[in-house]
Coordinates of C-alpha atoms in Angstrom, one line a residue:
Chain A
M1 CA 38.9 -80.5 33.3
Q2 CA 35.2 -80.9 33.1
T3 CA 33.2 -78.2 34.8
P4 CA 30.6 -79.7 37.2
E5 CA 26.9 -78.9 36.6
F6 CA 26.8 -75.6 38.4
Q7 CA 23.3 -74.3 37.7
G8 CA 21.8 -73.9 41.2
T9 CA 25.2 -73.8 42.9
H10 CA 26.1 -70.6 44.8
L11 CA 28.4 -68.5 42.6
W12 CA 30.9 -68.0 45.4
L13 CA 31.2 -71.8 45.8
R14 CA 31.9 -72.1 42.1
L15 CA 34.7 -69.6 42.4
G16 CA 36.2 -71.9 45.2
W17 CA 36.0 -74.9 42.8
A18 CA 37.7 -72.8 40.1
K19 CA 40.5 -71.7 42.4
E20 CA 41.2 -75.3 43.3
N21 CA 41.0 -76.7 39.8
L22 CA 41.8 -74.1 37.2
E23 CA 45.1 -72.5 36.2
P24 CA 44.8 -68.7 36.3
H25 CA 45.2 -67.1 32.9
Q26 CA 47.0 -63.7 32.8
S27 CA 45.5 -61.7 30.0
D28 CA 47.6 -59.2 28.0
Y29 CA 44.4 -57.3 27.1
R30 CA 43.6 -54.0 28.8
V31 CA 40.4 -51.8 28.3
V32 CA 41.2 -48.1 28.4
Y33 CA 38.1 -45.9 28.8
E34 CA 37.2 -42.3 29.6
D35 CA 34.0 -41.7 31.5
S36 CA 34.6 -38.1 32.6
V37 CA 36.1 -35.2 30.7
D38 CA 37.6 -34.0 34.1
E39 CA 39.4 -37.3 34.8
C40 CA 42.3 -39.2 33.2
A41 CA 41.7 -42.4 31.3
K42 CA 40.9 -45.5 33.4
I43 CA 42.2 -48.9 32.7
L44 CA 40.4 -52.2 33.3
V45 CA 42.7 -55.1 34.2
P46 CA 41.2 -58.7 34.1
D47 CA 41.8 -60.9 37.1
P48 CA 43.6 -64.1 36.0
N49 CA 41.3 -66.3 38.2
W50 CA 38.2 -64.7 36.6
M51 CA 39.6 -65.1 33.1
A52 CA 40.2 -68.8 33.8
C53 CA 36.5 -69.2 34.7
A54 CA 35.5 -67.4 31.5
L55 CA 37.7 -69.6 29.3
Q56 CA 36.5 -72.8 31.1
G57 CA 32.8 -72.1 30.8
G58 CA 29.9 -73.3 32.9
I59 CA 30.9 -71.0 35.9
L60 CA 30.0 -67.4 35.3
P61 CA 26.4 -66.1 35.1
P62 CA 25.3 -64.3 31.9
V63 CA 26.2 -60.7 32.0
W64 CA 22.6 -59.5 31.8
V65 CA 22.3 -60.8 35.5
Y66 CA 24.7 -58.1 36.6
H67 CA 22.7 -55.5 34.7
E68 CA 19.5 -56.6 36.4
L69 CA 21.2 -56.3 39.8
A70 CA 22.5 -52.9 38.9
K71 CA 18.9 -51.8 38.0
D72 CA 17.8 -52.9 41.5
E73 CA 20.6 -51.1 43.2
A74 CA 19.8 -47.9 41.3
Q75 CA 16.3 -47.8 42.8
E76 CA 15.8 -45.0 45.3
D77 CA 14.5 -47.2 48.0
F78 CA 17.2 -49.9 47.5
K79 CA 18.3 -51.5 50.8
K80 CA 19.6 -54.9 49.8
H81 CA 19.5 -57.3 46.9
T82 CA 16.5 -59.6 46.8
R83 CA 17.3 -61.0 43.4
G84 CA 20.7 -62.4 44.2
Y85 CA 19.4 -65.8 43.2
L86 CA 19.9 -64.7 39.6
L87 CA 23.6 -65.1 40.1
H88 CA 23.2 -68.7 41.3
E89 CA 20.1 -70.1 39.5
T90 CA 20.6 -68.8 36.0
Q91 CA 22.2 -71.1 33.5
P92 CA 26.0 -70.3 33.4
V93 CA 27.5 -69.1 30.2
E94 CA 29.6 -71.5 28.1
A95 CA 33.3 -71.3 27.5
M96 CA 34.4 -68.0 25.9
T97 CA 37.4 -67.0 23.9
E98 CA 39.7 -64.4 25.6
E99 CA 38.3 -61.7 23.3
E100 CA 34.7 -62.6 24.2
A101 CA 35.6 -62.6 27.9
I102 CA 37.0 -59.1 27.5
E103 CA 33.7 -58.0 25.9
Y104 CA 31.8 -59.6 28.8
L105 CA 34.0 -57.7 31.3
I106 CA 33.4 -54.4 29.5
L107 CA 29.7 -54.9 29.9
K108 CA 30.1 -56.0 33.5
D109 CA 32.7 -53.6 34.9
C110 CA 32.7 -50.5 32.6
P111 CA 30.0 -47.9 33.0
Q112 CA 27.1 -48.3 30.7
S113 CA 27.6 -44.7 29.6
V114 CA 30.9 -45.7 28.1
W115 CA 30.1 -48.9 26.3
Q116 CA 26.6 -48.0 25.1
D117 CA 27.9 -45.3 22.6
W118 CA 31.7 -45.6 22.9
D119 CA 32.3 -44.4 19.4
S120 CA 29.4 -42.0 18.7
G121 CA 31.2 -38.8 19.8
N122 CA 34.0 -36.8 18.4
R123 CA 36.5 -39.4 19.6
P124 CA 36.2 -42.9 21.0
K125 CA 35.6 -43.3 24.7
M126 CA 37.0 -46.8 24.9
V127 CA 39.9 -48.8 23.4
I128 CA 40.9 -52.4 23.9
C129 CA 44.7 -52.7 23.7
R130 CA 47.6 -54.9 24.8
K131 CA 49.3 -54.0 28.0
D132 CA 52.6 -53.3 26.1
Q133 CA 50.8 -50.5 24.2
L134 CA 50.3 -48.5 27.4
P135 CA 52.9 -46.1 28.6
Q136 CA 55.7 -48.0 30.2
T137 CA 56.2 -45.4 33.0
R138 CA 53.5 -44.1 35.3
E139 CA 55.2 -40.8 35.9
W140 CA 52.4 -38.8 34.2
R141 CA 49.6 -41.3 34.9
N142 CA 47.0 -38.6 35.8
A143 CA 47.5 -37.1 32.3
W144 CA 46.7 -40.2 30.3
R145 CA 44.1 -39.8 27.6
I146 CA 43.0 -42.0 24.7
S147 CA 45.0 -40.8 21.7
N148 CA 43.2 -38.7 19.1
D149 CA 45.0 -40.8 16.5
I150 CA 43.0 -43.9 17.3
A151 CA 40.5 -44.8 14.5
A152 CA 37.0 -45.7 15.8
Chain B
M1 CA 36.9 -88.1 47.5
A2 CA 34.9 -84.8 47.7
G3 CA 32.2 -84.8 50.3
K4 CA 30.0 -82.5 52.4
I5 CA 29.6 -82.2 56.2
V6 CA 26.4 -80.7 57.4
A7 CA 26.8 -79.5 61.0
D8 CA 25.5 -76.7 63.2
T9 CA 28.3 -76.9 65.7
L10 CA 32.1 -77.5 65.7
E11 CA 33.4 -78.7 69.0
H12 CA 36.9 -79.1 70.3
S13 CA 37.9 -81.6 72.9
T14 CA 38.9 -78.9 75.5
A15 CA 38.6 -75.5 73.9
G16 CA 34.9 -75.3 73.6
S17 CA 32.6 -75.0 70.6
V18 CA 31.5 -72.6 67.9
T19 CA 28.3 -72.6 65.8
T20 CA 29.1 -73.0 62.1
D21 CA 27.2 -69.8 61.2
Y22 CA 30.1 -67.9 62.8
V23 CA 32.4 -69.8 60.4
V24 CA 30.3 -69.0 57.4
D25 CA 29.6 -65.4 58.4
G26 CA 33.1 -64.7 59.5
S27 CA 34.8 -65.9 56.3
V28 CA 36.4 -63.4 53.9
K29 CA 34.1 -63.3 50.9
A30 CA 36.5 -61.3 48.6
W31 CA 40.2 -60.6 48.7
C32 CA 43.1 -59.8 46.5
V33 CA 46.7 -58.6 46.4
H34 CA 46.8 -55.8 43.9
T35 CA 49.7 -54.3 42.0
N36 CA 50.4 -50.6 41.9
S37 CA 48.4 -50.4 38.6
A38 CA 45.3 -52.4 39.7
G39 CA 46.4 -55.7 38.4
I40 CA 46.3 -58.8 40.5
E41 CA 49.7 -59.9 42.0
S42 CA 50.6 -63.5 41.2
S43 CA 46.9 -64.4 40.7
K44 CA 46.3 -63.9 44.4
A45 CA 42.6 -63.1 44.6
L46 CA 39.1 -64.6 45.2
N47 CA 35.8 -63.2 44.0
I48 CA 37.4 -60.4 42.0
S49 CA 36.6 -60.0 38.2
A50 CA 38.9 -57.1 37.5
G51 CA 40.8 -54.2 38.9
T52 CA 40.4 -50.7 37.5
D53 CA 43.3 -48.3 37.5
N54 CA 41.6 -44.9 38.0
G55 CA 44.8 -42.9 38.2
T56 CA 47.8 -42.6 40.5
G57 CA 47.1 -44.4 43.8
Q58 CA 43.4 -44.9 42.9
Y59 CA 42.0 -48.4 42.3
T60 CA 38.6 -50.1 42.0
M61 CA 38.2 -53.8 42.7
N62 CA 35.2 -55.3 41.1
F63 CA 33.5 -58.4 42.6
V64 CA 32.2 -61.5 40.7
N65 CA 29.6 -62.4 43.3
N66 CA 28.0 -59.1 44.4
F67 CA 27.4 -58.4 48.1
D68 CA 23.8 -57.9 49.2
G69 CA 24.3 -54.2 49.4
A70 CA 26.8 -51.4 49.8
V71 CA 27.4 -52.1 53.5
F72 CA 30.2 -54.5 54.2
A73 CA 33.5 -54.6 56.2
V74 CA 36.8 -53.8 54.3
T75 CA 40.3 -54.0 55.4
A76 CA 42.8 -52.3 53.0
T77 CA 46.6 -52.3 53.4
M78 CA 49.6 -51.4 51.3
F79 CA 53.0 -52.9 51.2
D80 CA 55.6 -50.3 51.7
A81 CA 57.5 -50.0 55.0
S82 CA 59.6 -47.0 53.8
N83 CA 56.7 -44.6 53.3
A84 CA 54.2 -43.6 56.0
D85 CA 51.3 -43.5 53.5
F86 CA 47.6 -43.7 54.2
V87 CA 45.2 -46.1 52.5
V88 CA 41.4 -45.8 52.5
A89 CA 38.6 -47.9 51.2
D90 CA 35.9 -45.8 49.8
D91 CA 32.7 -45.6 47.7
P92 CA 31.5 -49.2 48.3
T93 CA 28.8 -50.6 46.1
A94 CA 27.4 -54.1 46.0
S95 CA 29.7 -54.8 43.0
S96 CA 32.9 -52.9 43.8
I97 CA 35.1 -51.1 46.3
K98 CA 37.5 -48.2 45.7
V99 CA 40.9 -48.0 47.3
R100 CA 43.0 -44.8 47.5
V101 CA 46.6 -44.5 48.7
F102 CA 48.0 -41.1 49.6
T103 CA 51.0 -39.5 51.3
T104 CA 50.9 -37.5 54.6
A105 CA 51.0 -34.4 52.3
G106 CA 47.7 -35.6 50.7
S107 CA 49.2 -36.6 47.3
N108 CA 48.1 -39.9 45.8
R109 CA 50.8 -42.5 45.4
D110 CA 50.9 -45.8 43.5
Q111 CA 51.3 -48.7 45.9
K112 CA 50.9 -52.5 45.9
G113 CA 48.4 -53.5 48.5
S114 CA 45.7 -55.9 49.5
I115 CA 42.0 -55.9 50.5
H116 CA 39.9 -58.3 52.5
V117 CA 36.1 -57.9 52.4
L118 CA 33.6 -59.5 54.8
G119 CA 29.9 -59.3 54.6
D120 CA 26.8 -60.9 53.2
L121 CA 26.8 -62.0 49.6
A122 CA 23.8 -61.4 47.3

């Protein structure tokens, strides 16, 4: 399936096209991260429709667009986005591998404080794993931490 | 064949008319059915990049197309007729919304649920 030329097309409309034309791809990857010493580990789970867009290419904006919007939102006097056009006008990224898509998702949806220096402390703050490597029961979910045995 | 209709008003033969800005503004801009561990159930979602499992009964849904700010309308539900739990949507940002499910005693509980989000996209 050939992706239409989407530069200049509203991102939300591109997602509508993707939902009609692409088969969702369920990823087995999970990103486990800790962004607070007082909280349990968090787990990022990719959406299959989003993953299909990433694998197809020509749909998603470059991840730096989200960082620019986050900078705007962090301004003290922020009321609403005025640079939303970056999502729609910037040249979309090309097709990614599933691994590249997970890296993109980390930069987009994990806190910058986690991915910027994830392995610089005493223990890693972030791990990419398969879902079958997670505990199979959620009974003690709020006690989950990244294992100290994980090599950086 | 794909096409495009440009119109300001939709009119029914007897039931009256509506301006199309109501149709656009009233459309759900992001939705999903999430599992009890922040995954997406059966790929049922639109405008969601990923779910984050923050702990028992605590989930974040991240948007692909950001909203224009942190003010938008959210409806959050959960699918469990056997427990009289509460579900709240909280801590909205232009790029995400948190959902928390908890019991009448105040303890968080894992639940499958859904969200609908209406508002203005960036």
